[in-house]
């Protein structure tokens, strides 16, 4: 499979984790997306709360929509900081990481 994706979000539980002790740092699923051509992944290292995953990803993309030149990593950080300011526990935002290019999304024609 060949992808031309700027960013792939794998927000389910354990999408970054290897399948057993001593396994590679990224799951086979996450590595497959990178090998197929996605430039960045948003993945989780352990079990996640579904509502928190939706909140974090929606906020991240909202920050990007408001500031198109913002780097993915900065939008993600701002989304996490918003959740922290709201008093949400680390279990709601800490499982997630960006793998790959954390820079701005490249849009064709602009």
mmCIF file of N, CA and C in Angstrom:
data_model
loop_
_atom_site.group_PDB
_atom_site.id
_atom_site.type_symbol
_atom_site.label_atom_id
_atom_site.label_comp_id
_atom_site.label_asym_id
_atom_site.label_seq_id
_atom_site.Cartn_x
_atom_site.Cartn_y
_atom_site.Cartn_z
ATOM 1 N N UNK A 1 0.851 -1.170 0.000
ATOM 2 C CA UNK A 1 0.000 0.000 0.000
ATOM 3 C C UNK A 1 0.898 1.235 0.000
ATOM 4 N N UNK A 2 0.528 2.225 -0.764
ATOM 5 C CA UNK A 2 1.238 3.497 -0.792
ATOM 6 C C UNK A 2 0.292 4.599 -0.332
ATOM 7 N N UNK A 3 0.708 5.343 0.671
ATOM 8 C CA UNK A 3 -0.066 6.476 1.178
ATOM 9 C C UNK A 3 0.680 7.767 0.893
ATOM 10 N N UNK A 4 -0.066 8.810 0.731
ATOM 11 C CA UNK A 4 0.512 10.148 0.682
ATOM 12 C C UNK A 4 -0.229 10.946 1.745
ATOM 13 N N UNK A 5 -0.015 10.559 2.995
ATOM 14 C CA UNK A 5 -0.749 11.145 4.112
ATOM 15 C C UNK A 5 0.180 12.005 4.957
ATOM 16 N N UNK A 6 -0.289 13.209 5.270
ATOM 17 C CA UNK A 6 0.481 14.069 6.164
ATOM 18 C C UNK A 6 0.458 13.538 7.589
ATOM 19 N N UNK A 7 -0.718 13.038 7.998
ATOM 20 C CA UNK A 7 -0.868 12.647 9.393
ATOM 21 C C UNK A 7 -1.920 11.562 9.501
ATOM 22 N N UNK A 8 -1.607 10.521 10.253
ATOM 23 C CA UNK A 8 -2.550 9.444 10.533
ATOM 24 C C UNK A 8 -2.762 9.392 12.039
ATOM 25 N N UNK A 9 -4.021 9.351 12.450
ATOM 26 C CA UNK A 9 -4.366 9.283 13.867
ATOM 27 C C UNK A 9 -4.839 7.868 14.186
ATOM 28 N N UNK A 10 -4.111 7.206 15.081
ATOM 29 C CA UNK A 10 -4.486 5.883 15.576
ATOM 30 C C UNK A 10 -4.792 6.055 17.058
ATOM 31 N N UNK A 11 -6.013 6.456 17.371
ATOM 32 C CA UNK A 11 -6.334 6.886 18.733
ATOM 33 C C UNK A 11 -6.881 5.790 19.632
ATOM 34 N N UNK A 12 -6.906 4.570 19.174
ATOM 35 C CA UNK A 12 -7.377 3.467 20.014
ATOM 36 C C UNK A 12 -6.310 3.119 21.061
ATOM 37 N N UNK A 13 -6.616 2.172 21.912
ATOM 38 C CA UNK A 13 -5.682 1.757 22.958
ATOM 39 C C UNK A 13 -4.440 1.080 22.383
ATOM 40 N N UNK A 14 -3.283 1.426 22.934
ATOM 41 C CA UNK A 14 -2.021 0.740 22.652
ATOM 42 C C UNK A 14 -1.612 0.720 21.182
ATOM 43 N N UNK A 15 -1.903 1.751 20.428
ATOM 44 C CA UNK A 15 -1.564 1.726 19.006
ATOM 45 C C UNK A 15 -0.080 1.924 18.741
ATOM 46 N N UNK A 16 0.663 2.371 19.739
ATOM 47 C CA UNK A 16 2.113 2.520 19.572
ATOM 48 C C UNK A 16 2.869 1.332 20.149
ATOM 49 N N UNK A 17 2.278 0.672 21.106
ATOM 50 C CA UNK A 17 2.975 -0.355 21.874
ATOM 51 C C UNK A 17 3.243 -1.613 21.061
ATOM 52 N N UNK A 18 4.417 -2.183 21.281
ATOM 53 C CA UNK A 18 4.713 -3.492 20.708
ATOM 54 C C UNK A 18 3.812 -4.536 21.344
ATOM 55 N N UNK A 19 3.725 -5.691 20.734
ATOM 56 C CA UNK A 19 2.773 -6.693 21.196
ATOM 57 C C UNK A 19 3.271 -7.592 22.328
ATOM 58 N N UNK A 20 4.556 -7.493 22.692
ATOM 59 C CA UNK A 20 5.082 -8.311 23.791
ATOM 60 C C UNK A 20 6.316 -7.637 24.382
ATOM 61 N N UNK A 21 6.741 -8.120 25.526
ATOM 62 C CA UNK A 21 7.925 -7.570 26.191
ATOM 63 C C UNK A 21 9.133 -7.681 25.264
ATOM 64 N N UNK A 22 9.903 -6.617 25.177
ATOM 65 C CA UNK A 22 11.091 -6.601 24.348
ATOM 66 C C UNK A 22 10.817 -6.340 22.879
ATOM 67 N N UNK A 23 9.568 -6.062 22.544
ATOM 68 C CA UNK A 23 9.204 -5.798 21.147
ATOM 69 C C UNK A 23 9.691 -4.413 20.737
ATOM 70 N N UNK A 24 9.649 -4.147 19.446
ATOM 71 C CA UNK A 24 10.008 -2.822 18.947
ATOM 72 C C UNK A 24 9.147 -1.759 19.604
ATOM 73 N N UNK A 25 9.638 -0.529 19.599
ATOM 74 C CA UNK A 25 8.941 0.571 20.266
ATOM 75 C C UNK A 25 7.591 0.874 19.630
ATOM 76 N N UNK A 26 7.434 0.612 18.342
ATOM 77 C CA UNK A 26 6.167 0.856 17.668
ATOM 78 C C UNK A 26 5.516 -0.457 17.276
ATOM 79 N N UNK A 27 4.215 -0.497 17.376
ATOM 80 C CA UNK A 27 3.472 -1.684 16.975
ATOM 81 C C UNK A 27 3.628 -1.913 15.474
ATOM 82 N N UNK A 28 3.291 -3.103 15.057
ATOM 83 C CA UNK A 28 3.321 -3.408 13.638
ATOM 84 C C UNK A 28 2.384 -2.512 12.855
ATOM 85 N N UNK A 29 1.231 -2.187 13.437
ATOM 86 C CA UNK A 29 0.264 -1.324 12.769
ATOM 87 C C UNK A 29 0.853 0.070 12.547
ATOM 88 N N UNK A 30 1.437 0.647 13.586
ATOM 89 C CA UNK A 30 2.023 1.984 13.475
ATOM 90 C C UNK A 30 3.167 1.988 12.460
ATOM 91 N N UNK A 31 4.035 0.997 12.533
ATOM 92 C CA UNK A 31 5.151 0.918 11.582
ATOM 93 C C UNK A 31 4.652 0.756 10.150
ATOM 94 N N UNK A 32 3.580 0.001 9.977
ATOM 95 C CA UNK A 32 3.028 -0.205 8.638
ATOM 96 C C UNK A 32 2.584 1.119 8.018
ATOM 97 N N UNK A 33 1.961 1.973 8.818
ATOM 98 C CA UNK A 33 1.548 3.279 8.296
ATOM 99 C C UNK A 33 2.748 4.135 7.917
ATOM 100 N N UNK A 34 3.811 4.091 8.716
ATOM 101 C CA UNK A 34 5.018 4.851 8.378
ATOM 102 C C UNK A 34 5.662 4.317 7.099
ATOM 103 N N UNK A 35 5.772 3.000 7.001
ATOM 104 C CA UNK A 35 6.369 2.405 5.808
ATOM 105 C C UNK A 35 5.523 2.675 4.570
ATOM 106 N N UNK A 36 4.204 2.793 4.748
ATOM 107 C CA UNK A 36 3.306 3.022 3.615
ATOM 108 C C UNK A 36 3.345 4.475 3.131
ATOM 109 N N UNK A 37 3.898 5.378 3.955
ATOM 110 C CA UNK A 37 4.077 6.738 3.477
ATOM 111 C C UNK A 37 3.481 7.856 4.309
ATOM 112 N N UNK A 38 2.837 7.551 5.427
ATOM 113 C CA UNK A 38 2.365 8.656 6.263
ATOM 114 C C UNK A 38 3.571 9.349 6.889
ATOM 115 N N UNK A 39 3.512 10.667 7.000
ATOM 116 C CA UNK A 39 4.663 11.410 7.507
ATOM 117 C C UNK A 39 4.648 11.577 9.022
ATOM 118 N N UNK A 40 3.502 11.414 9.630
ATOM 119 C CA UNK A 40 3.411 11.534 11.092
ATOM 120 C C UNK A 40 2.249 10.683 11.587
ATOM 121 N N UNK A 41 2.385 10.223 12.812
ATOM 122 C CA UNK A 41 1.350 9.429 13.471
ATOM 123 C C UNK A 41 1.031 10.041 14.824
ATOM 124 N N UNK A 42 -0.220 9.968 15.216
ATOM 125 C CA UNK A 42 -0.620 10.241 16.593
ATOM 126 C C UNK A 42 -1.055 8.886 17.131
ATOM 127 N N UNK A 43 -0.327 8.374 18.112
ATOM 128 C CA UNK A 43 -0.557 7.027 18.640
ATOM 129 C C UNK A 43 -0.588 7.048 20.164
ATOM 130 N N UNK A 44 -1.041 5.938 20.738
ATOM 131 C CA UNK A 44 -1.124 5.843 22.197
ATOM 132 C C UNK A 44 -0.246 4.697 22.704
ATOM 133 N N UNK A 45 0.268 4.875 23.919
ATOM 134 C CA UNK A 45 1.136 3.863 24.520
ATOM 135 C C UNK A 45 0.423 2.908 25.457
ATOM 136 N N UNK A 46 -0.765 3.231 25.872
ATOM 137 C CA UNK A 46 -1.505 2.330 26.752
ATOM 138 C C UNK A 46 -2.996 2.580 26.578
ATOM 139 N N UNK A 47 -3.798 1.953 27.433
ATOM 140 C CA UNK A 47 -5.256 2.081 27.337
ATOM 141 C C UNK A 47 -5.668 3.545 27.433
ATOM 142 N N UNK A 48 -6.671 3.910 26.640
ATOM 143 C CA UNK A 48 -7.138 5.293 26.614
ATOM 144 C C UNK A 48 -8.649 5.330 26.825
ATOM 145 N N UNK A 49 -9.098 6.439 27.369
ATOM 146 C CA UNK A 49 -10.524 6.706 27.514
ATOM 147 C C UNK A 49 -11.020 7.269 26.186
ATOM 148 N N UNK A 50 -12.087 6.698 25.648
ATOM 149 C CA UNK A 50 -12.568 7.105 24.316
ATOM 150 C C UNK A 50 -12.934 8.584 24.248
ATOM 151 N N UNK A 51 -13.649 9.078 25.247
ATOM 152 C CA UNK A 51 -14.042 10.492 25.237
ATOM 153 C C UNK A 51 -12.824 11.405 25.291
ATOM 154 N N UNK A 52 -11.831 11.022 26.073
ATOM 155 C CA UNK A 52 -10.606 11.827 26.158
ATOM 156 C C UNK A 52 -9.841 11.808 24.842
ATOM 157 N N UNK A 53 -9.813 10.665 24.182
ATOM 158 C CA UNK A 53 -9.137 10.569 22.883
ATOM 159 C C UNK A 53 -9.813 11.483 21.870
ATOM 160 N N UNK A 54 -11.138 11.486 21.866
ATOM 161 C CA UNK A 54 -11.876 12.364 20.955
ATOM 162 C C UNK A 54 -11.588 13.820 21.287
ATOM 163 N N UNK A 55 -11.610 14.165 22.564
ATOM 164 C CA UNK A 55 -11.371 15.539 22.989
ATOM 165 C C UNK A 55 -9.974 15.999 22.583
ATOM 166 N N UNK A 56 -8.980 15.187 22.854
ATOM 167 C CA UNK A 56 -7.599 15.562 22.543
ATOM 168 C C UNK A 56 -7.391 15.737 21.041
ATOM 169 N N UNK A 57 -7.872 14.796 20.248
ATOM 170 C CA UNK A 57 -7.665 14.904 18.805
ATOM 171 C C UNK A 57 -8.478 16.052 18.215
ATOM 172 N N UNK A 58 -9.714 16.240 18.667
ATOM 173 C CA UNK A 58 -10.536 17.343 18.150
ATOM 174 C C UNK A 58 -9.900 18.691 18.487
ATOM 175 N N UNK A 59 -9.387 18.828 19.692
ATOM 176 C CA UNK A 59 -8.733 20.082 20.084
ATOM 177 C C UNK A 59 -7.467 20.325 19.271
ATOM 178 N N UNK A 60 -6.698 19.259 19.045
ATOM 179 C CA UNK A 60 -5.475 19.385 18.250
ATOM 180 C C UNK A 60 -5.803 19.895 16.856
ATOM 181 N N UNK A 61 -6.786 19.290 16.217
ATOM 182 C CA UNK A 61 -7.152 19.710 14.862
ATOM 183 C C UNK A 61 -7.811 21.080 14.855
ATOM 184 N N UNK A 62 -8.474 21.452 15.928
ATOM 185 C CA UNK A 62 -9.055 22.787 16.031
ATOM 186 C C UNK A 62 -7.958 23.851 16.068
ATOM 187 N N UNK A 63 -6.908 23.602 16.852
ATOM 188 C CA UNK A 63 -5.779 24.532 16.881
ATOM 189 C C UNK A 63 -5.140 24.647 15.499
ATOM 190 N N UNK A 64 -5.001 23.533 14.794
ATOM 191 C CA UNK A 64 -4.420 23.564 13.449
ATOM 192 C C UNK A 64 -5.299 24.327 12.471
ATOM 193 N N UNK A 65 -6.602 24.171 12.605
ATOM 194 C CA UNK A 65 -7.528 24.870 11.707
ATOM 195 C C UNK A 65 -7.460 26.382 11.913
ATOM 196 N N UNK A 66 -7.280 26.798 13.161
ATOM 197 C CA UNK A 66 -7.207 28.228 13.468
ATOM 198 C C UNK A 66 -5.879 28.841 13.034
ATOM 199 N N UNK A 67 -4.823 28.039 13.046
ATOM 200 C CA UNK A 67 -3.481 28.522 12.699
ATOM 201 C C UNK A 67 -2.828 27.518 11.746
ATOM 202 N N UNK A 68 -3.112 27.604 10.460
ATOM 203 C CA UNK A 68 -2.634 26.611 9.502
ATOM 204 C C UNK A 68 -1.120 26.414 9.451
ATOM 205 N N UNK A 69 -0.353 27.403 9.857
ATOM 206 C CA UNK A 69 1.106 27.249 9.831
ATOM 207 C C UNK A 69 1.667 26.674 11.132
ATOM 208 N N UNK A 70 0.798 26.413 12.087
ATOM 209 C CA UNK A 70 1.232 25.846 13.366
ATOM 210 C C UNK A 70 1.759 24.425 13.133
ATOM 211 N N UNK A 71 2.786 24.081 13.864
ATOM 212 C CA UNK A 71 3.338 22.735 13.797
ATOM 213 C C UNK A 71 2.396 21.762 14.507
ATOM 214 N N UNK A 72 2.337 20.539 14.007
ATOM 215 C CA UNK A 72 1.497 19.506 14.640
ATOM 216 C C UNK A 72 1.828 19.364 16.119
ATOM 217 N N UNK A 73 3.119 19.329 16.426
ATOM 218 C CA UNK A 73 3.544 19.129 17.809
ATOM 219 C C UNK A 73 3.056 20.264 18.711
ATOM 220 N N UNK A 74 3.060 21.490 18.200
ATOM 221 C CA UNK A 74 2.591 22.621 19.004
ATOM 222 C C UNK A 74 1.082 22.539 19.223
ATOM 223 N N UNK A 75 0.337 22.199 18.189
ATOM 224 C CA UNK A 75 -1.115 22.064 18.338
ATOM 225 C C UNK A 75 -1.453 20.968 19.337
ATOM 226 N N UNK A 76 -0.732 19.872 19.262
ATOM 227 C CA UNK A 76 -0.913 18.752 20.184
ATOM 228 C C UNK A 76 -0.588 19.186 21.618
ATOM 229 N N UNK A 77 0.512 19.907 21.782
ATOM 230 C CA UNK A 77 0.893 20.403 23.103
ATOM 231 C C UNK A 77 -0.172 21.339 23.667
ATOM 232 N N UNK A 78 -0.686 22.237 22.845
ATOM 233 C CA UNK A 78 -1.717 23.161 23.311
ATOM 234 C C UNK A 78 -2.988 22.418 23.721
ATOM 235 N N UNK A 79 -3.332 21.383 22.977
ATOM 236 C CA UNK A 79 -4.509 20.584 23.335
ATOM 237 C C UNK A 79 -4.304 19.912 24.692
ATOM 238 N N UNK A 80 -3.112 19.354 24.911
ATOM 239 C CA UNK A 80 -2.821 18.730 26.208
ATOM 240 C C UNK A 80 -2.842 19.762 27.326
ATOM 241 N N UNK A 81 -2.234 20.927 27.106
ATOM 242 C CA UNK A 81 -2.212 21.969 28.139
ATOM 243 C C UNK A 81 -3.626 22.441 28.487
ATOM 244 N N UNK A 82 -4.494 22.513 27.492
ATOM 245 C CA UNK A 82 -5.884 22.883 27.756
ATOM 246 C C UNK A 82 -6.538 21.858 28.672
ATOM 247 N N UNK A 83 -6.294 20.589 28.406
ATOM 248 C CA UNK A 83 -6.863 19.532 29.241
ATOM 249 C C UNK A 83 -6.285 19.587 30.660
ATOM 250 N N UNK A 84 -5.004 19.893 30.777
ATOM 251 C CA UNK A 84 -4.376 20.021 32.099
ATOM 252 C C UNK A 84 -4.993 21.195 32.853
ATOM 253 N N UNK A 85 -5.160 22.333 32.176
ATOM 254 C CA UNK A 85 -5.763 23.521 32.801
ATOM 255 C C UNK A 85 -7.188 23.244 33.276
ATOM 256 N N UNK A 86 -7.882 22.349 32.603
ATOM 257 C CA UNK A 86 -9.240 21.971 33.003
ATOM 258 C C UNK A 86 -9.245 20.989 34.168
ATOM 259 N N UNK A 87 -8.063 20.568 34.583
ATOM 260 C CA UNK A 87 -7.957 19.649 35.710
ATOM 261 C C UNK A 87 -8.107 18.187 35.340
ATOM 262 N N UNK A 88 -7.998 17.883 34.055
ATOM 263 C CA UNK A 88 -8.121 16.489 33.643
ATOM 264 C C UNK A 88 -6.872 15.719 34.055
ATOM 265 N N UNK A 89 -7.035 14.494 34.504
ATOM 266 C CA UNK A 89 -5.885 13.710 34.963
ATOM 267 C C UNK A 89 -4.987 13.283 33.803
ATOM 268 N N UNK A 90 -3.719 13.003 34.105
ATOM 269 C CA UNK A 90 -2.786 12.591 33.058
ATOM 270 C C UNK A 90 -3.264 11.377 32.249
ATOM 271 N N UNK A 91 -4.031 10.500 32.837
ATOM 272 C CA UNK A 91 -4.520 9.327 32.101
ATOM 273 C C UNK A 91 -5.334 9.721 30.878
ATOM 274 N N UNK A 92 -5.852 10.950 30.855
ATOM 275 C CA UNK A 92 -6.671 11.392 29.726
ATOM 276 C C UNK A 92 -5.861 11.904 28.547
ATOM 277 N N UNK A 93 -4.622 12.332 28.784
ATOM 278 C CA UNK A 93 -3.829 12.916 27.698
ATOM 279 C C UNK A 93 -2.431 12.327 27.567
ATOM 280 N N UNK A 94 -1.886 11.756 28.623
ATOM 281 C CA UNK A 94 -0.500 11.286 28.624
ATOM 282 C C UNK A 94 -0.212 10.063 27.747
ATOM 283 N N UNK A 95 -1.180 9.208 27.424
ATOM 284 C CA UNK A 95 -0.840 8.040 26.599
ATOM 285 C C UNK A 95 -0.404 8.374 25.177
ATOM 286 N N UNK A 96 -0.689 9.579 24.710
ATOM 287 C CA UNK A 96 -0.518 9.917 23.299
ATOM 288 C C UNK A 96 0.821 10.573 22.984
ATOM 289 N N UNK A 97 1.355 10.241 21.815
ATOM 290 C CA UNK A 97 2.591 10.851 21.311
ATOM 291 C C UNK A 97 2.489 11.018 19.803
ATOM 292 N N UNK A 98 3.264 11.965 19.290
ATOM 293 C CA UNK A 98 3.412 12.115 17.851
ATOM 294 C C UNK A 98 4.714 11.429 17.451
ATOM 295 N N UNK A 99 4.640 10.623 16.413
ATOM 296 C CA UNK A 99 5.806 9.933 15.872
ATOM 297 C C UNK A 99 5.988 10.422 14.440
ATOM 298 N N UNK A 100 7.212 10.747 14.089
ATOM 299 C CA UNK A 100 7.474 11.227 12.732
ATOM 300 C C UNK A 100 7.614 12.734 12.715
ATOM 301 N N UNK A 101 7.231 13.333 11.624
ATOM 302 C CA UNK A 101 7.370 14.769 11.449
ATOM 303 C C UNK A 101 6.375 15.517 12.323
ATOM 304 N N UNK A 102 6.879 16.328 13.233
ATOM 305 C CA UNK A 102 6.000 17.117 14.082
ATOM 306 C C UNK A 102 5.744 18.507 13.527
ATOM 307 N N UNK A 103 6.255 18.755 12.337
ATOM 308 C CA UNK A 103 6.166 20.077 11.731
ATOM 309 C C UNK A 103 4.800 20.383 11.153
ATOM 310 N N UNK A 104 4.730 21.484 10.411
ATOM 311 C CA UNK A 104 3.451 21.887 9.842
ATOM 312 C C UNK A 104 2.987 20.906 8.775
ATOM 313 N N UNK A 105 1.694 20.825 8.605
ATOM 314 C CA UNK A 105 1.132 20.008 7.546
ATOM 315 C C UNK A 105 1.350 20.733 6.225
ATOM 316 N N UNK A 106 1.860 20.032 5.258
ATOM 317 C CA UNK A 106 2.135 20.624 3.955
ATOM 318 C C UNK A 106 0.871 20.551 3.122
ATOM 319 N N UNK A 107 0.382 21.721 2.734
ATOM 320 C CA UNK A 107 -0.824 21.779 1.910
ATOM 321 C C UNK A 107 -0.439 22.157 0.508
ATOM 322 N N UNK A 108 -0.950 21.414 -0.445
ATOM 323 C CA UNK A 108 -0.644 21.717 -1.856
ATOM 324 C C UNK A 108 -1.332 23.001 -2.269
ATOM 325 N N UNK A 109 -0.642 23.773 -3.075
ATOM 326 C CA UNK A 109 -1.197 25.004 -3.593
ATOM 327 C C UNK A 109 -1.153 26.174 -2.633
ATOM 328 N N UNK A 110 -0.397 26.046 -1.525
ATOM 329 C CA UNK A 110 -0.344 27.185 -0.632
ATOM 330 C C UNK A 110 0.587 27.074 0.423
#
